[in-house]
Each structure stands twice: as structure tokens, then as C-alpha cells.
Coordinates of C-alpha atoms and ligand atoms in Angstrom, one line a residue:
X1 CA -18.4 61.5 -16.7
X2 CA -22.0 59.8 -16.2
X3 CA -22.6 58.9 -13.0
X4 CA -23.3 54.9 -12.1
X5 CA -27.0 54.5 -11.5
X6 CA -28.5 54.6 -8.6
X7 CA -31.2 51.5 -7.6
X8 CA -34.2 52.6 -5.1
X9 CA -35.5 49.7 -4.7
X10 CA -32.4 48.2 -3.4
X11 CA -33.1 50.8 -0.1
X12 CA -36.5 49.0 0.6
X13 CA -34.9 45.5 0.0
X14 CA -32.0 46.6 2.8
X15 CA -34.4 47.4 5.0
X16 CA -36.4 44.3 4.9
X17 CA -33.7 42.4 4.8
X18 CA -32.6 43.7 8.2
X19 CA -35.8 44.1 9.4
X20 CA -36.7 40.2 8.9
X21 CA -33.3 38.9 9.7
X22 CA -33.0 40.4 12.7
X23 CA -30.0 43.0 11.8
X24 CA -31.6 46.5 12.6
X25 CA -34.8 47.0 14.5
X26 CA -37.0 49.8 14.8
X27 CA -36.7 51.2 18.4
X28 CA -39.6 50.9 20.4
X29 CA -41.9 49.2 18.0
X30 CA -44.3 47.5 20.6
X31 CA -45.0 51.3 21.5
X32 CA -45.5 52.3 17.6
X33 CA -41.7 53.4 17.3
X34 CA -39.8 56.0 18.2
X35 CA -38.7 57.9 15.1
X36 CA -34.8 58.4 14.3
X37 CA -33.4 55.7 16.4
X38 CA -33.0 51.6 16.1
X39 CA -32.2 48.7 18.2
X40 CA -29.3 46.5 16.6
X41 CA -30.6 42.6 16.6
X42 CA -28.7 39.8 16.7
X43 CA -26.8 40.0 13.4
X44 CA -27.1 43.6 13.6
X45 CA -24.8 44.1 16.7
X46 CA -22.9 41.6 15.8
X47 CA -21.8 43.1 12.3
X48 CA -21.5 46.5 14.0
X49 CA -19.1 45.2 16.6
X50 CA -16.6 43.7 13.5
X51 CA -16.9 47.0 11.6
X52 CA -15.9 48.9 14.9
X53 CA -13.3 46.2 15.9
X54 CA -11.9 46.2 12.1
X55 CA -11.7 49.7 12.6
X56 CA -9.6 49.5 15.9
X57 CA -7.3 46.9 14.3
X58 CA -6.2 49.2 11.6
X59 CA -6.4 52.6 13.3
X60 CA -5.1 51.6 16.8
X61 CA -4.0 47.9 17.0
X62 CA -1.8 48.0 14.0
X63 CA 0.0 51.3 14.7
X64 CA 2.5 51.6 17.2
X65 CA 1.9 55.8 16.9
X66 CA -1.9 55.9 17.8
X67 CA -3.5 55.0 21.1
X68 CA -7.0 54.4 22.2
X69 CA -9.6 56.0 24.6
X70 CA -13.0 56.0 25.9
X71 CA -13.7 59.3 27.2
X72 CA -17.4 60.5 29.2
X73 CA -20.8 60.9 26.9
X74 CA -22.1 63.6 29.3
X75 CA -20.0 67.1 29.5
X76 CA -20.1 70.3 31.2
X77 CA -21.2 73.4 29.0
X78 CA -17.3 74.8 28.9
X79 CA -16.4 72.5 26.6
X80 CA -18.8 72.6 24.2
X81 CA -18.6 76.7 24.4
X82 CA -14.1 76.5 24.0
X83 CA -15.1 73.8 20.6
X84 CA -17.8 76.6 19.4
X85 CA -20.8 74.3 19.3
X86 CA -22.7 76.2 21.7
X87 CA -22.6 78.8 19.0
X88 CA -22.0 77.3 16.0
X89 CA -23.5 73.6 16.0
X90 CA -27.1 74.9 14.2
X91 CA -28.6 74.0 11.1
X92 CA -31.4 76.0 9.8
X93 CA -34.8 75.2 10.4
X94 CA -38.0 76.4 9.0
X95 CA -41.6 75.3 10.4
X96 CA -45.1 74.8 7.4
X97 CA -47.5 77.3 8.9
X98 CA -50.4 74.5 7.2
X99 CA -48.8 71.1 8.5
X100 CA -46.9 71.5 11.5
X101 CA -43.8 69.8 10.1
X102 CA -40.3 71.1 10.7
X103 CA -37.4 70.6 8.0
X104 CA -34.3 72.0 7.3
X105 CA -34.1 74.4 4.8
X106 CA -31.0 74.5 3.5
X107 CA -32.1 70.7 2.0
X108 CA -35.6 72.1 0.7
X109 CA -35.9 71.0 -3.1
X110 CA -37.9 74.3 -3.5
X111 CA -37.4 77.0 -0.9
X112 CA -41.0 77.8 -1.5
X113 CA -43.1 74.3 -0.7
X114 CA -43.2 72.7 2.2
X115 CA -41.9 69.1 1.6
X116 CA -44.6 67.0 3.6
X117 CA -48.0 68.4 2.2
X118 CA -46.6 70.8 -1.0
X119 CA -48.4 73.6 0.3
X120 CA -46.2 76.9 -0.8
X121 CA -45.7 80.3 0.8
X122 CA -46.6 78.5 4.3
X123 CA -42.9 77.9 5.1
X124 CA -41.4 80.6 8.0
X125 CA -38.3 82.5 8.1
X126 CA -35.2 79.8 8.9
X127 CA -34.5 80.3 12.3
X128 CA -31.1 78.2 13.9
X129 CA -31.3 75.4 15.6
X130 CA -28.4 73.9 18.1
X131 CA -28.2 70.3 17.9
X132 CA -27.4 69.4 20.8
X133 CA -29.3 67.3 23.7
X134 CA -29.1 68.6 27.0
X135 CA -30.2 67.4 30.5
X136 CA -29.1 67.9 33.7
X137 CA -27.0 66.4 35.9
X138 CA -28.3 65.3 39.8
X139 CA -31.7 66.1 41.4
X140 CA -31.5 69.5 40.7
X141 CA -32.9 70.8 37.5
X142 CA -31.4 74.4 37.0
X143 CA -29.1 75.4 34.7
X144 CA -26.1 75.2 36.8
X145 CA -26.7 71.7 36.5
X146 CA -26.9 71.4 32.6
X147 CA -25.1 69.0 30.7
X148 CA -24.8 68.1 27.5
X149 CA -24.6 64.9 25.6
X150 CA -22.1 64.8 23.0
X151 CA -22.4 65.1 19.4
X152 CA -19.4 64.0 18.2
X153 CA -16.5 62.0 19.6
X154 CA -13.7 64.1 19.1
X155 CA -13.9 66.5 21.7
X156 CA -12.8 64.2 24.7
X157 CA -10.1 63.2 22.2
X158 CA -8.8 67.3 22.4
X159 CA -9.6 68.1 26.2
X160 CA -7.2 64.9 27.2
X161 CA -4.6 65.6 24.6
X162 CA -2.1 66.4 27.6
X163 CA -2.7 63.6 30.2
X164 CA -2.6 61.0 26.7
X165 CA 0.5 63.1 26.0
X166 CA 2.0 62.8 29.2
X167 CA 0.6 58.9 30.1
X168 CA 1.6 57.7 26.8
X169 CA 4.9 59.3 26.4
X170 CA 4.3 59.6 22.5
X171 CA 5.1 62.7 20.5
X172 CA 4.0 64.0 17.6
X173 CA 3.0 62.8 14.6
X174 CA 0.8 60.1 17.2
X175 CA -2.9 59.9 17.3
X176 CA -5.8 59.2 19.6
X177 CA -8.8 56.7 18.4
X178 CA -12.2 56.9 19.7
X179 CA -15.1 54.2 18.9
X180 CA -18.7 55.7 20.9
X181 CA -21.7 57.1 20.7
X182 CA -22.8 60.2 19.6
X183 CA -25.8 62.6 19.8
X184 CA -27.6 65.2 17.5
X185 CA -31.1 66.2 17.6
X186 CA -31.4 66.0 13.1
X187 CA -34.1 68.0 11.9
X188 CA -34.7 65.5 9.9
X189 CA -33.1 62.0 10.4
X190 CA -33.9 59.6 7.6
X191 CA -32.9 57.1 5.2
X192 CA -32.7 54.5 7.8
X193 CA -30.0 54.1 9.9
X194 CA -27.8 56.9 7.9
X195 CA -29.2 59.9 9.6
X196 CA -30.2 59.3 13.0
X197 CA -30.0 61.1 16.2
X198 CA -28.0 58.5 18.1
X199 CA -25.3 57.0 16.5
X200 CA -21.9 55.5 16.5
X201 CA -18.5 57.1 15.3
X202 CA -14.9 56.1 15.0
X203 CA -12.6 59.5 14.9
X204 CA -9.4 59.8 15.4
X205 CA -7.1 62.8 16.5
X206 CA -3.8 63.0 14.5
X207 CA -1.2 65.5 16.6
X208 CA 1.6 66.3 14.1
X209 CA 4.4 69.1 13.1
X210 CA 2.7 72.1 11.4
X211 CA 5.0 71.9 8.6
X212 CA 3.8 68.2 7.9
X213 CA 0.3 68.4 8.2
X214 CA -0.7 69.0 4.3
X215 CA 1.9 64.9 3.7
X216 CA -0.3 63.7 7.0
X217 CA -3.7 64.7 5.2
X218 CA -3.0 63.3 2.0
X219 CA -1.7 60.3 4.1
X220 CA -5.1 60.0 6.0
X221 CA -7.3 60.4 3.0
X222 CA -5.5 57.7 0.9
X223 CA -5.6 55.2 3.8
X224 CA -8.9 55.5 4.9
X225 CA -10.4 55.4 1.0
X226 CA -8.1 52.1 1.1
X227 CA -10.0 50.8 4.1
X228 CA -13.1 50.5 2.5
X229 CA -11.5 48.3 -0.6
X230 CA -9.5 46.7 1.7
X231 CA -13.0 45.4 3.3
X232 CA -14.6 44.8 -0.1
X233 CA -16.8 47.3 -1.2
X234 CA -17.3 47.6 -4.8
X235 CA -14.4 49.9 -5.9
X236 CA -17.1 51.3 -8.2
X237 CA -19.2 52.3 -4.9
X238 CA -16.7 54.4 -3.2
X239 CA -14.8 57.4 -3.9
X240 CA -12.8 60.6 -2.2
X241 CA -14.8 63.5 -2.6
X242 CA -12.3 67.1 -1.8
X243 CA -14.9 69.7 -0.4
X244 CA -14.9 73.0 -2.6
X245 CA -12.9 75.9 -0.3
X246 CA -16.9 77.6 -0.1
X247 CA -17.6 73.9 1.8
X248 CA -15.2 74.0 4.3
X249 CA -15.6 75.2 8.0
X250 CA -13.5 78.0 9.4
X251 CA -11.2 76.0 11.0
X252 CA -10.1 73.7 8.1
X253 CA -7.7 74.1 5.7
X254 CA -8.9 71.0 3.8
X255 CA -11.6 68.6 4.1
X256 CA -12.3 65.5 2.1
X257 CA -15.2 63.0 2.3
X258 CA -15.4 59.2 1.7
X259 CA -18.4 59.1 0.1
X260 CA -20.9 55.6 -1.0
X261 CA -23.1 55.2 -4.4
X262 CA -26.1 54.9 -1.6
X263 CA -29.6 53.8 -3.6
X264 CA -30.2 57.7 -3.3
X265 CA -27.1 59.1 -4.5
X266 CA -23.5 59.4 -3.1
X267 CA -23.6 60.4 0.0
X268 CA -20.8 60.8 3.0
X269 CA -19.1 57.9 4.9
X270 CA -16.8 59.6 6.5
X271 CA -14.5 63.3 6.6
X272 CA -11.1 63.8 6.8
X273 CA -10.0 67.2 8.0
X274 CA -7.2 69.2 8.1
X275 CA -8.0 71.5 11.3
X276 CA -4.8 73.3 12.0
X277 CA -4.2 73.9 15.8
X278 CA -8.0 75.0 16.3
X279 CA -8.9 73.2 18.7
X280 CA -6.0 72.9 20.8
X281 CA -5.7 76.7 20.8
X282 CA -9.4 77.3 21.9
X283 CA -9.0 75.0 24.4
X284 CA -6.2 75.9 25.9
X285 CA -7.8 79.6 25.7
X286 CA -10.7 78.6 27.8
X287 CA -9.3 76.3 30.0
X288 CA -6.1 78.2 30.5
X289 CA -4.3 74.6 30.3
X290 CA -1.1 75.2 28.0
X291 CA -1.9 72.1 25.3
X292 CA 1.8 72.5 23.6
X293 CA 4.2 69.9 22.8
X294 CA 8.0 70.5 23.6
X295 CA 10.1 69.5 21.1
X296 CA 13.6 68.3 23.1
X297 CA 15.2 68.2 19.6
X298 CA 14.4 71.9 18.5
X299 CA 13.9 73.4 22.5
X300 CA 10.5 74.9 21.0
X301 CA 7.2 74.6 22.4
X302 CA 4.3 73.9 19.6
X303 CA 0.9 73.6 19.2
X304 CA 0.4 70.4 17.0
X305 CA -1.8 70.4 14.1
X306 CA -4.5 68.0 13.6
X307 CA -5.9 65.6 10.8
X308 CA -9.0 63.9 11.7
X309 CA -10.4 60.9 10.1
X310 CA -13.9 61.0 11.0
X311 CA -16.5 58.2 10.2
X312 CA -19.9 56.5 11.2
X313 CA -19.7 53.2 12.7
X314 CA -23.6 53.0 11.8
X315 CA -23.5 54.3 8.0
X316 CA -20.2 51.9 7.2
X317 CA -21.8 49.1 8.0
X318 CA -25.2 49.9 6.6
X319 CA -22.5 50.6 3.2
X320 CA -21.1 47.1 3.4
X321 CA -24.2 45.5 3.9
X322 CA -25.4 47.5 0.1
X323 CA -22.7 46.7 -1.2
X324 CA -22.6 43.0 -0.3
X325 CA -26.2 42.2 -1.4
X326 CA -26.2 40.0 -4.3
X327 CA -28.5 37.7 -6.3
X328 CA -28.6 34.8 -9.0
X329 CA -30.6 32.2 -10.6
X330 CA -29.8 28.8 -9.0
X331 CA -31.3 25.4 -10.2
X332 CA -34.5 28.3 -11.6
X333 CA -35.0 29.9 -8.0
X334 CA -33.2 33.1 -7.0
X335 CA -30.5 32.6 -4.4
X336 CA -30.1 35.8 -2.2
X337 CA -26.0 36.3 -1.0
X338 CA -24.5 38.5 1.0
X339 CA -21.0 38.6 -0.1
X340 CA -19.6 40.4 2.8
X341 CA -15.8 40.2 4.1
X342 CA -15.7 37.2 6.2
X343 CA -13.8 39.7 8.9
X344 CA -17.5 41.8 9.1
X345 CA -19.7 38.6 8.3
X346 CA -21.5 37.9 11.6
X347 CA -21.0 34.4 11.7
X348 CA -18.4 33.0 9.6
X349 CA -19.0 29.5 10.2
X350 CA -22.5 27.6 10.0
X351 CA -23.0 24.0 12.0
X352 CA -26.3 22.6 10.5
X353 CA -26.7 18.3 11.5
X354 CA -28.5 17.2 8.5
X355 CA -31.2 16.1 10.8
X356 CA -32.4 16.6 14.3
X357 CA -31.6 13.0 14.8
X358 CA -30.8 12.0 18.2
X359 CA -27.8 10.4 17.1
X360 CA -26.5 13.4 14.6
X361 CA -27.0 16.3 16.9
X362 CA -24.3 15.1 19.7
X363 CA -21.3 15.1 16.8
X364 CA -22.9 18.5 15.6
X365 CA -22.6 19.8 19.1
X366 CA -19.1 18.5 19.5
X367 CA -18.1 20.2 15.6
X368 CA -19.9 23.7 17.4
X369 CA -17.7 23.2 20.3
X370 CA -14.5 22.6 18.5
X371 CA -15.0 25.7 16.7
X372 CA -16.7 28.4 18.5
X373 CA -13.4 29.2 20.4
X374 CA -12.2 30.6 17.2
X375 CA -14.6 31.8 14.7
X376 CA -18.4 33.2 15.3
X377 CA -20.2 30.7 14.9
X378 CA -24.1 29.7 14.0
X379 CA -25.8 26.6 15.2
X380 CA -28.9 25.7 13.1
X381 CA -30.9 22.4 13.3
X382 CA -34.3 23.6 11.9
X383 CA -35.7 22.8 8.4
X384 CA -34.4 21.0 5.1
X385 CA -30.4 21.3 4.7
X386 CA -31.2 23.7 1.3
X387 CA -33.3 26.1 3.1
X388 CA -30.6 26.4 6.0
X389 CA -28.1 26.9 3.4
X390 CA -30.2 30.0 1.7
X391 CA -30.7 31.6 5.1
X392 CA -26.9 31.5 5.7
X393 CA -25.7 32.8 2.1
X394 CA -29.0 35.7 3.3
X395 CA -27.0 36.6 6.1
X396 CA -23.5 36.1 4.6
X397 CA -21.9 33.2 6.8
X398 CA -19.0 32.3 4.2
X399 CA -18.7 28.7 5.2
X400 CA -21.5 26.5 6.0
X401 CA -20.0 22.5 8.2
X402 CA -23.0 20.0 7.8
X403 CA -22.8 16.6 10.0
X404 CA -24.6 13.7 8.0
X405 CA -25.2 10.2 8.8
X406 CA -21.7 9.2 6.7
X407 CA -20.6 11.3 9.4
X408 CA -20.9 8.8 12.1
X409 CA -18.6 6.1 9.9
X410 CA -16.0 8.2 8.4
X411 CA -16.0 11.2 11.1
X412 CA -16.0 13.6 8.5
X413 CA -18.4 16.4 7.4
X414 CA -19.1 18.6 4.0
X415 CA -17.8 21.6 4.5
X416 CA -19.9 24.5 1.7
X417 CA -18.8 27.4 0.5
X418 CA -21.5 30.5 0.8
X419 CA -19.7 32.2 -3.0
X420 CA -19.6 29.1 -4.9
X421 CA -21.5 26.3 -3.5
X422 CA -18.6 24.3 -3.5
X423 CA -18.7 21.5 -1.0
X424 CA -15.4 19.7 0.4
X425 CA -15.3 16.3 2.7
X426 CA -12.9 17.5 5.5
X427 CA -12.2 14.8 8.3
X428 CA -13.3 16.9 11.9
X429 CA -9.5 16.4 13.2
X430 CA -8.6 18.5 10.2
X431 CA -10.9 21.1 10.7
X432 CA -9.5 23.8 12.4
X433 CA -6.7 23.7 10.1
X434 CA -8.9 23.7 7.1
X435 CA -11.1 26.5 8.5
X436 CA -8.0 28.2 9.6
X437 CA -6.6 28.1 5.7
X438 CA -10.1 30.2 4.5
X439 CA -10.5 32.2 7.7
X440 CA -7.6 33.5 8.6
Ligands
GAP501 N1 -15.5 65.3 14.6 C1 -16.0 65.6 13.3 C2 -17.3 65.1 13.0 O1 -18.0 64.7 13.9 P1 -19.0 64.8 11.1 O2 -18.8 64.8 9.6 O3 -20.1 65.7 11.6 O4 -17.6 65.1 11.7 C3 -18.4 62.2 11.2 O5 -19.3 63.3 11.5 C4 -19.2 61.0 10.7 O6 -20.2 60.6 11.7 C5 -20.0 61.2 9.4 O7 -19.2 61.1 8.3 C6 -21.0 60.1 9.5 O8 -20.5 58.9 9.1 C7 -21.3 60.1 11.0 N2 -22.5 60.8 11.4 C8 -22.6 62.1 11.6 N3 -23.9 62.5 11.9 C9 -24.6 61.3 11.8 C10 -26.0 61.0 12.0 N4 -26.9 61.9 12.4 N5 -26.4 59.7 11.9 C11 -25.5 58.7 11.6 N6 -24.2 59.0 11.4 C12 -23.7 60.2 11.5

């Protein structure tokens, strides 16, 4: 089967995009930028925040069997040691004797040449390298006091397992949700906010039967492909990828990947795992906790299996924001839409007076404070009406309420839509019905 094509220069565009609209920042740019992290602007955090809450809603809200927590960034050394990240967490690195630079080998398009300045042979022996940030935790710097900052979610999910168990009262097949950040020193982070080394995840922790664990995987991998669709991303742009059994770690029976046509390739949204009792049983070795479930129907003890659905907060919504970008030729002038999901469009609704006008901008004010209880909403009284209305479809607000002078004699306004430019005359005592009939 071909594969679709792949567009590069839709990469740069994103990033300017963000960049000049004030979604994603680089971090520390007065100080010339620190490498591998960003700052979230305005539009940024709040698109980040509907991904995450859309997240939530499905994963947690919407499910009587799956709870949420919020467990500590910062952990003690056991627990990383019982999960076999201490050992295990490394990706190979390998340092050009002639440049300096570090890369990881395993993604070397020739094993020979270093990447940065082609030199060959200069490359050393891979050596492995442990992800993970430490520091230290109080005044005193010694290694009794190390800590380390998480690099995935998941782990708090597993070491409360039995007080969730317990506080909750659910049994299995229940889960635990996690939305938070996450920390990995990347060799080499890149491609913009895809690969950084602070970043946001949403995993969940799905306790079941042993016996039912291959029905919940299948269950998981369906439902979380759906979730993408469900949020409108080009059907042609997302797919479930089954790792190979050479791909999969030694605790998983199955993985699966919900992978994006990024400009570069397809590349991983999100894993869904099969992980047996793995990480219940090696913590409950170390800690010497017994993490079981009694089954009152049965009179057995178990150690539930677990499927985890794991994804990037950060790389979804850097997918929906590729996938949203549109263009077309209006009146002989490119118009610029982001057709995003008005659940993940950072404003849905756009109050523009027509003018600054003293006697406009008072009705404007009282349409934005009608509204703004309800829906995210912009407030924009700068430049000429068109030009508002191309900054708006830029950022992908789906519907646009401009006050005009008829609006002082019939107390109406023209309400726009952002897809089709299609502009209705709504009274403002029928607006938030109106509204309410498109934004649900
Ligand atoms: N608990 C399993 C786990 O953490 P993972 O595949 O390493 O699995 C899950 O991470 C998701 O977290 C990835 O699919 C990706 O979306 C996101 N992620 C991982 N590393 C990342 C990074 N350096 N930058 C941005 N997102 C990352």
C-alpha cells in the first residue's frame, strides 16, 4: 500500500503559526532559549487544557469504573529501582570525537557518520544513558537525599493501587487516570514540541481479571484510536500501529501505538500495553505491601493485570493542530483556517464591535458578558472587521458575534461562521440559545 505523503513544509508553517500567534513559545528566549523545552502562550495553554480536559471527560468523567488522581512529581529512588528504571530506563548514546555532539545511536541514519558535522569513524562506542533527572531533596546534597523526578505518570498510579482500591471501593476491571508532567533527559529532543524533555501525559491504569486482559486490550486500543476521530483528525492521519513481538518490552504481552501522518512520517501518539501483573508484583516485592485483589465471589486473592493507555498531552495537541490547518482562495487572497473541534478550539466564540465607537463598544461588552459564563470567549476591537475575521478562522474560533450600528435599533448582531462564512442575524435575547444549538 503507498504510503500518503508527507508535507515538510507544513512543520515550518506549525511552528510559525504558533510561534506568531502566541500558542507555543520557546522557553527562555530573552536568554537565547533553552533547548528542548517551551512556554505554552495564550492560545497555547488554553488548547492544551481542552485536550487534557477532553481527555478526562472520556477517560474518567464518563466512566463510572475509572477514577482520577494526582500523585507527587518528585520520588524516592525505591520506586524507581521496584519499576526497573534505575536499571532499565537508558537509551544508547554515542559522543563525535570531532564535534562534541551527543546522539543516540540506535536513530543514527549511518552508524558510521556523525549526524551534525558528517565526519565518519569519529563516533565512540554506545554507552547507556538513564533518563532520568535527579536532585536532591532539603539542604543537604548527598545521596541519601536523592530524588528523582518522574519520567512517566504511571508509576504513582501503581504504588497507590491499594489505598485507591481501598478509598474507592471499586474492583476490578476499574482504572486510575493520571493528567501531569513528566521528565526525561532525551538525547536528542526535537521536532518541536514532540520530543522534549518536559512534557505532559495522560495514562491510565486499567486493573482487570487475568483471564480478561487480552478482551480489555483490544477494548482499549479501539477506544482510544476512536478518540482521535471522535475529536476530528483526518481519519486518513491516524492509524493503530501493533508493535512486532521483537518491539515489545519484557513486561508486555502486547503493545500497540496510535500513531500521526506527522510532516516527517508517522510517528507515535500514544501506546497501549498489555503489562500483565508486572508492576504490581515488583512492587509488592520491594515494598513488601501485598497489592492483591480479593475476589468475595471466588474467595481468591489475585494480582490484577494491567492495560495502559498511554498518551502525550503535548504531541495530541500539536496532532490536532496539523491536522486542523487548512487553506483556500477567498475573494483571490488565501484565507488560513484552523478547523479544529470546537471542544479543543481555544475560543469558541469571537465578540468584535464593528468599530471602537463609543457608542458600539458598551453593547459589545454587554454581548461578552452574556456569553463568557458559558463558552471561551475572545474580545477583539482592533482593526478592519475582515482582518479580525482572518485572525479568528487563524486561530480556529468557530463562531465569530459582531455588534454594528443596526445593532443599536434592532438589538441584534451577525453572527459568522469560521467553516463557511456564513453569517446569521440573531436577536442578543436569542443568543445563548442559538450559540447553545452549534456549541453544545
Ligand atoms: N507509562 C508508559 C509510558 O510512559 P511512553 O510510550 O514512554 O509510555 C507515553 O510514553 C506517551 O508520552 C508517548 O506516546 C508520547 O505521547 C508521550 N511522550 C513520551 N516521551 C515524550 C517526550 N520526550 N516528549 C513529549 N511527549 C512524550
Amino acid at each position: 500500500m503507498a504510503e500518503p505523503s508527507t508535507e515538510p513544509d507544513l512543520f515550518d508553517t506549525i511552528v510559525n503559526l504558533c510561534v506568531r500567534r502566541g500558542f507555543v513559545f520557546r522557553s527562555a528566549e530573552i536568554y537565547g532559549g533553552f533547548r528542548s523545552a517551551y512556554d505554552y502562550g495564550p492560545l497555547g495553554v488554553l488548547l492544551l487544557r481542552n485536550v487534557k480536559e477532553q481527555w478526562w471527560r472520556s477517560m474518567v468523567q464518563m466512566r463510572h469504573d475509572v477514577v482520577g488522581m494526582d500523585a507527587s512529581i518528585l520520588s524516592p529512588p525505591a520506586v524507581w529501582e521496584a519499576s526497573g528504571h534505575l536499571d532499565n530506563f537508558t537509551d544508547p548514546m554515542v559522543d563525535c570525537r570531532s564535534c562534541g555532539t551527543r546522539h543516540r545511536s540506535d536513530k543514527l541514519e549511518d552508524p558510521e557518520a556523525c549526524p551534525d558535522c558528517g565526519e565518519r569513524g569519529q563516533l565512540t562506542e554506545p554507552r547507556q544513558f538513564n533518563l532520568m533527572f535527579s536532585t536532591h531533596a532539603g539542604p543537604v546534597a548527598d545521596s541519601a537525599a536523592q530524588v528523582y523526578l518522574r519520567p512517566e505518570t504511571a508509576q504513582g498510579m501503581f504504588i497507590n493501587f491499594a489505598n485507591v482500591l481501598r478509598a474507592s471501593r471499586k474492583r476490578p476491571p476499574f482504572g486510575i487516570a493520571q493528567i501531569g508532567k513528566s521528565f526525561r533527559n532525551e538525547i536528542t529532543p526535537g521536532n518541536f514540541v514532540f520530543r522534549t524533555r518536559e512534557f505532559e501525559q495522560m495514562e491510565m491504569e486499567y486493573f482487570v481479571p487475568p483471564d480478561t486482559a487480552d478482551e480489555w486490550y483490544e477494548h482499549w486500543c479501539q477506544a482510544r484510536h476512536q478518540w482521535y476521530l471522535d475529536l476530528g483528525i483526518n481519519p486518513e492521519s491516524v492509524r493503530l500501529q501493533a508493535h512486532g513481538a521483537d518491539e515489545l518490552s519484557h513486561y508486555s504481552s502486547a503493545t500497540s501505538d496510535v500513531e500521526f501522518l506527522f510532516p516527517w512520517g508517522w510517528d507515535e501518539l500514544e501506546g497501549i500495553a498489555n503489562r500483565g501483573d508486572y508492576d504490581l508484583r515488583c512492587h509488592a516485592e520491594h515494598s513488601g505491601e501485598r497489592l492483591e485483589y480479593f475476589d468475595p465471589a471466588t474467595g481468591e486473592h489475585y494480582v490484577p493485570h494491567v492495560i495502559e493507555p498511554a498518551a502525550g498531552a503535548t504531541r495530541a495537541a500539536m496532532a490536532f493542530l496539523m491536522s486542523a490547518y487548512d487553506t483556500e482562495v477567498v475573494n483571490d487572497a488565501e484565507r488560513v483556517v484552523l478547523r479544529l473541534d470546537r471542544r479543543l478550539a481555544p475560543y469558541q466564540v469571537a465578540v468584535l464591535p464593528l468599530s471602537r465607537k463609543d457608542v458600539l463598544v458598551p453593547v459589545a461588552q454587554r454581548v461578552f458578558d452574556l456569553l463568557k459564563g458559558r463558552w471561551s470567549c475572545d474580545y477583539d476591537e482592533t482593526q478592519a472587521i475582515g482582518r479580525r475575521y482572518r485572525r479568528q478562522d487563524e486561530i480556529g474560533t468557530p463562531l465569530c458575534v459582531t455588534v454594528d450600528f443596526d445593532t443599536l435599533e434592532d438589538d441584534a448582531v451577525t453572527v459568522r461562521d469560521r467553516d463557511t462564512m456564513a453569517q446569521d442575524r440573531v436577536g442578543i435575547d436569542r443568543l445563548p440559545g442559538y450559540l447553545a444549538e452549534r456549541l453544545p
